[in-house]
Amino acid sequence: DMILNYDQILEFQQNRPPYLMIDHADNVIPGKISEGYKVLNNDEWFFKVHWPTDPNMPGMLQVEALVQMGSLAILTLPGLKGKLLYLTSANKLKFYKKIIPGDKLALKTKVLLWKRGIANFSGSGFVNDNIVFKAAFSLILPEIIDTYKK
């Protein structure tokens, strides 16, 4: 099991502020799971525009946070640190509760399949131990996929 602080997250994946949607990974088992969180400060850029009178985290950014957390389960595998993963699908999206300024968004992801550069995941977001959203998603690592095209 691995724990990754903010600086280590920056080493493993290429998203950067303000688009980095994760702060800390509490539990990463390479190829299996990645769990961690983001603390949503009042000054997050998206709260200013979504919406000024009712600030909340956009659903697609919730999915992005989940994808970024999930990517750590792949990028911590040997030889993959810092590689680019791309989102190819997100489905089974369910949003249960708004995520608002001051919330600590806990993210839990599980690798369902990792084969030939394609990873399938399930994941959920929680605030105060209550589920706020869930999704299934797939990521690809083109560098690995390309080796099978030859």
PDB file of C-alpha atoms in Angstrom:
ATOM      1  CA  ASP A   1       0.000   0.000   0.000  1.00  0.00           C
ATOM      2  CA  MET A   2       1.131   3.543  -0.767  1.00  0.00           C
ATOM      3  CA  ILE A   3       0.254   6.957   0.615  1.00  0.00           C
ATOM      4  CA  LEU A   4       0.812   9.902  -1.721  1.00  0.00           C
ATOM      5  CA  ASN A   5       0.923  13.493  -0.544  1.00  0.00           C
ATOM      6  CA  TYR A   6       0.191  16.435  -2.849  1.00  0.00           C
ATOM      7  CA  ASP A   7       3.763  16.718  -4.161  1.00  0.00           C
ATOM      8  CA  GLN A   8       3.921  12.981  -4.870  1.00  0.00           C
ATOM      9  CA  ILE A   9       0.598  13.134  -6.722  1.00  0.00           C
ATOM     10  CA  LEU A  10       2.196  15.787  -8.961  1.00  0.00           C
ATOM     11  CA  GLU A  11       5.044  13.334  -9.688  1.00  0.00           C
ATOM     12  CA  PHE A  12       2.743  10.478 -10.704  1.00  0.00           C
ATOM     13  CA  GLN A  13       0.189  12.289 -12.894  1.00  0.00           C
ATOM     14  CA  GLN A  14       0.257  15.351 -15.121  1.00  0.00           C
ATOM     15  CA  ASN A  15      -2.815  17.377 -14.082  1.00  0.00           C
ATOM     16  CA  ARG A  16      -1.866  20.718 -12.540  1.00  0.00           C
ATOM     17  CA  PRO A  17      -3.688  23.378 -10.539  1.00  0.00           C
ATOM     18  CA  PRO A  18      -6.292  24.685 -10.925  1.00  0.00           C
ATOM     19  CA  TYR A  19      -7.385  21.470 -12.708  1.00  0.00           C
ATOM     20  CA  LEU A  20      -5.840  19.063 -10.200  1.00  0.00           C
ATOM     21  CA  MET A  21      -8.915  17.800  -8.346  1.00  0.00           C
ATOM     22  CA  ILE A  22      -7.213  15.675  -5.674  1.00  0.00           C
ATOM     23  CA  ASP A  23      -5.135  16.659  -2.636  1.00  0.00           C
ATOM     24  CA  HIS A  24      -4.042  13.399  -1.032  1.00  0.00           C
ATOM     25  CA  ALA A  25      -4.141   9.654  -1.643  1.00  0.00           C
ATOM     26  CA  ASP A  26      -4.568   7.731   1.621  1.00  0.00           C
ATOM     27  CA  ASN A  27      -4.456   4.235   0.175  1.00  0.00           C
ATOM     28  CA  VAL A  28      -3.083   3.195  -3.200  1.00  0.00           C
ATOM     29  CA  ILE A  29      -2.616  -0.450  -4.092  1.00  0.00           C
ATOM     30  CA  PRO A  30      -1.074  -0.358  -7.588  1.00  0.00           C
ATOM     31  CA  GLY A  31      -3.310  -2.036 -10.141  1.00  0.00           C
ATOM     32  CA  LYS A  32      -6.109  -2.465  -7.580  1.00  0.00           C
ATOM     33  CA  ILE A  33      -7.447   0.616  -5.746  1.00  0.00           C
ATOM     34  CA  SER A  34      -6.823   4.276  -5.068  1.00  0.00           C
ATOM     35  CA  GLU A  35      -8.521   6.224  -2.292  1.00  0.00           C
ATOM     36  CA  GLY A  36      -8.017   9.766  -1.081  1.00  0.00           C
ATOM     37  CA  TYR A  37      -9.623  13.181  -0.891  1.00  0.00           C
ATOM     38  CA  LYS A  38      -9.924  16.797  -1.937  1.00  0.00           C
ATOM     39  CA  VAL A  39     -10.741  19.571   0.516  1.00  0.00           C
ATOM     40  CA  LEU A  40     -12.958  22.066  -1.276  1.00  0.00           C
ATOM     41  CA  ASN A  41     -11.943  25.563  -0.220  1.00  0.00           C
ATOM     42  CA  ASN A  42     -14.300  28.514  -0.594  1.00  0.00           C
ATOM     43  CA  ASP A  43     -12.070  29.983  -3.308  1.00  0.00           C
ATOM     44  CA  GLU A  44     -12.126  27.044  -5.770  1.00  0.00           C
ATOM     45  CA  TRP A  45     -12.420  28.565  -9.257  1.00  0.00           C
ATOM     46  CA  PHE A  46     -15.568  26.618 -10.163  1.00  0.00           C
ATOM     47  CA  PHE A  47     -17.542  27.818  -7.118  1.00  0.00           C
ATOM     48  CA  LYS A  48     -17.325  31.374  -8.463  1.00  0.00           C
ATOM     49  CA  VAL A  49     -19.129  30.418 -11.680  1.00  0.00           C
ATOM     50  CA  HIS A  50     -21.255  27.338 -10.774  1.00  0.00           C
ATOM     51  CA  TRP A  51     -23.222  29.168  -9.384  1.00  0.00           C
ATOM     52  CA  PRO A  52     -22.571  32.492  -7.619  1.00  0.00           C
ATOM     53  CA  THR A  53     -25.898  32.249  -5.743  1.00  0.00           C
ATOM     54  CA  ASP A  54     -25.656  28.499  -5.049  1.00  0.00           C
ATOM     55  CA  PRO A  55     -22.004  27.410  -5.314  1.00  0.00           C
ATOM     56  CA  ASN A  56     -21.494  23.682  -5.834  1.00  0.00           C
ATOM     57  CA  MET A  57     -19.010  21.393  -7.562  1.00  0.00           C
ATOM     58  CA  PRO A  58     -20.062  20.622 -11.161  1.00  0.00           C
ATOM     59  CA  GLY A  59     -20.926  16.977 -11.739  1.00  0.00           C
ATOM     60  CA  MET A  60     -18.331  16.555 -14.467  1.00  0.00           C
ATOM     61  CA  LEU A  61     -15.625  17.896 -12.148  1.00  0.00           C
ATOM     62  CA  GLN A  62     -16.740  15.344  -9.568  1.00  0.00           C
ATOM     63  CA  VAL A  63     -16.180  12.682 -12.218  1.00  0.00           C
ATOM     64  CA  GLU A  64     -12.827  14.269 -13.092  1.00  0.00           C
ATOM     65  CA  ALA A  65     -11.752  14.080  -9.430  1.00  0.00           C
ATOM     66  CA  LEU A  66     -12.700  10.396  -9.408  1.00  0.00           C
ATOM     67  CA  VAL A  67     -10.800   9.782 -12.661  1.00  0.00           C
ATOM     68  CA  GLN A  68      -7.710  11.535 -11.307  1.00  0.00           C
ATOM     69  CA  MET A  69      -7.828   9.440  -8.138  1.00  0.00           C
ATOM     70  CA  GLY A  70      -8.338   6.255 -10.144  1.00  0.00           C
ATOM     71  CA  SER A  71      -5.433   7.065 -12.437  1.00  0.00           C
ATOM     72  CA  LEU A  72      -3.061   6.750  -9.478  1.00  0.00           C
ATOM     73  CA  ALA A  73      -3.888   3.037  -9.235  1.00  0.00           C
ATOM     74  CA  ILE A  74      -2.432   2.626 -12.740  1.00  0.00           C
ATOM     75  CA  LEU A  75       0.339   5.234 -12.700  1.00  0.00           C
ATOM     76  CA  THR A  76       1.874   3.679  -9.572  1.00  0.00           C
ATOM     77  CA  LEU A  77       2.474   0.421 -11.463  1.00  0.00           C
ATOM     78  CA  PRO A  78       6.137  -0.158 -12.393  1.00  0.00           C
ATOM     79  CA  GLY A  79       7.333   2.016 -15.271  1.00  0.00           C
ATOM     80  CA  LEU A  80       4.149   4.103 -15.600  1.00  0.00           C
ATOM     81  CA  LYS A  81       4.944   7.083 -13.336  1.00  0.00           C
ATOM     82  CA  GLY A  82       4.113  10.352 -15.098  1.00  0.00           C
ATOM     83  CA  LYS A  83       2.550   8.737 -18.175  1.00  0.00           C
ATOM     84  CA  LEU A  84      -0.604  10.108 -19.783  1.00  0.00           C
ATOM     85  CA  LEU A  85      -3.926   8.358 -19.304  1.00  0.00           C
ATOM     86  CA  TYR A  86      -6.997   9.389 -21.239  1.00  0.00           C
ATOM     87  CA  LEU A  87     -10.643   9.067 -20.268  1.00  0.00           C
ATOM     88  CA  THR A  88     -12.567   7.112 -22.913  1.00  0.00           C
ATOM     89  CA  SER A  89     -15.892   6.607 -21.166  1.00  0.00           C
ATOM     90  CA  ALA A  90     -17.835   7.459 -18.047  1.00  0.00           C
ATOM     91  CA  ASN A  91     -21.207   5.912 -17.361  1.00  0.00           C
ATOM     92  CA  LYS A  92     -23.583   4.782 -14.658  1.00  0.00           C
ATOM     93  CA  LEU A  93     -23.315   8.323 -13.283  1.00  0.00           C
ATOM     94  CA  LYS A  94     -25.443   9.012 -10.219  1.00  0.00           C
ATOM     95  CA  PHE A  95     -25.378  12.273  -8.291  1.00  0.00           C
ATOM     96  CA  TYR A  96     -27.088  12.219  -4.909  1.00  0.00           C
ATOM     97  CA  LYS A  97     -26.144  15.420  -3.098  1.00  0.00           C
ATOM     98  CA  LYS A  98     -24.507  18.764  -3.837  1.00  0.00           C
ATOM     99  CA  ILE A  99     -20.845  19.184  -2.948  1.00  0.00           C
ATOM    100  CA  ILE A 100     -20.380  22.668  -1.542  1.00  0.00           C
ATOM    101  CA  PRO A 101     -17.578  24.964  -0.324  1.00  0.00           C
ATOM    102  CA  GLY A 102     -15.925  23.573   2.803  1.00  0.00           C
ATOM    103  CA  ASP A 103     -16.731  19.926   2.045  1.00  0.00           C
ATOM    104  CA  LYS A 104     -14.043  17.265   2.195  1.00  0.00           C
ATOM    105  CA  LEU A 105     -14.682  15.024  -0.796  1.00  0.00           C
ATOM    106  CA  ALA A 106     -13.481  11.474  -0.146  1.00  0.00           C
ATOM    107  CA  LEU A 107     -12.870   9.457  -3.313  1.00  0.00           C
ATOM    108  CA  LYS A 108     -12.733   5.676  -3.596  1.00  0.00           C
ATOM    109  CA  THR A 109     -11.838   3.918  -6.835  1.00  0.00           C
ATOM    110  CA  LYS A 110     -11.407   0.277  -7.750  1.00  0.00           C
ATOM    111  CA  VAL A 111      -9.733  -1.181 -10.850  1.00  0.00           C
ATOM    112  CA  LEU A 112     -12.096  -3.761 -12.329  1.00  0.00           C
ATOM    113  CA  LEU A 113      -9.827  -4.646 -15.255  1.00  0.00           C
ATOM    114  CA  TRP A 114      -6.336  -3.612 -16.389  1.00  0.00           C
ATOM    115  CA  LYS A 115      -5.260  -5.201 -19.644  1.00  0.00           C
ATOM    116  CA  ARG A 116      -3.272  -4.091 -22.706  1.00  0.00           C
ATOM    117  CA  GLY A 117      -3.349  -0.419 -21.708  1.00  0.00           C
ATOM    118  CA  ILE A 118      -7.061  -0.275 -20.926  1.00  0.00           C
ATOM    119  CA  ALA A 119      -8.362   0.183 -17.379  1.00  0.00           C
ATOM    120  CA  ASN A 120     -11.987  -0.119 -16.255  1.00  0.00           C
ATOM    121  CA  PHE A 121     -12.975   1.347 -12.905  1.00  0.00           C
ATOM    122  CA  SER A 122     -15.815   1.839 -10.492  1.00  0.00           C
ATOM    123  CA  GLY A 123     -15.739   4.662  -7.999  1.00  0.00           C
ATOM    124  CA  SER A 124     -17.669   6.766  -5.536  1.00  0.00           C
ATOM    125  CA  GLY A 125     -17.457  10.106  -3.790  1.00  0.00           C
ATOM    126  CA  PHE A 126     -18.372  10.692  -0.159  1.00  0.00           C
ATOM    127  CA  VAL A 127     -18.854  13.689   2.128  1.00  0.00           C
ATOM    128  CA  ASN A 128     -19.016  12.940   5.871  1.00  0.00           C
ATOM    129  CA  ASP A 129     -19.223   9.199   5.068  1.00  0.00           C
ATOM    130  CA  ASN A 130     -22.375   9.747   2.968  1.00  0.00           C
ATOM    131  CA  ILE A 131     -22.267   8.830  -0.713  1.00  0.00           C
ATOM    132  CA  VAL A 132     -22.668  11.916  -2.919  1.00  0.00           C
ATOM    133  CA  PHE A 133     -22.006  10.396  -6.371  1.00  0.00           C
ATOM    134  CA  LYS A 134     -20.788   7.300  -8.159  1.00  0.00           C
ATOM    135  CA  ALA A 135     -19.581   6.382 -11.638  1.00  0.00           C
ATOM    136  CA  ALA A 136     -17.977   3.735 -13.791  1.00  0.00           C
ATOM    137  CA  PHE A 137     -15.229   4.871 -16.163  1.00  0.00           C
ATOM    138  CA  SER A 138     -12.497   3.682 -18.490  1.00  0.00           C
ATOM    139  CA  LEU A 139      -9.002   5.043 -19.039  1.00  0.00           C
ATOM    140  CA  ILE A 140      -6.473   4.182 -21.711  1.00  0.00           C
ATOM    141  CA  LEU A 141      -2.710   4.438 -21.774  1.00  0.00           C
ATOM    142  CA  PRO A 142      -2.006   5.008 -25.512  1.00  0.00           C
ATOM    143  CA  GLU A 143       1.690   4.200 -25.175  1.00  0.00           C
ATOM    144  CA  ILE A 144       0.815   0.608 -24.196  1.00  0.00           C
ATOM    145  CA  ILE A 145      -2.083   0.278 -26.647  1.00  0.00           C
ATOM    146  CA  ASP A 146       0.220   1.357 -29.503  1.00  0.00           C
ATOM    147  CA  THR A 147       2.555  -1.577 -28.828  1.00  0.00           C
ATOM    148  CA  TYR A 148      -0.295  -3.948 -29.742  1.00  0.00           C
ATOM    149  CA  LYS A 149      -0.963  -2.223 -33.074  1.00  0.00           C
ATOM    150  CA  LYS A 150       2.341  -3.288 -34.619  1.00  0.00           C
TER     151      LYS A 150
END
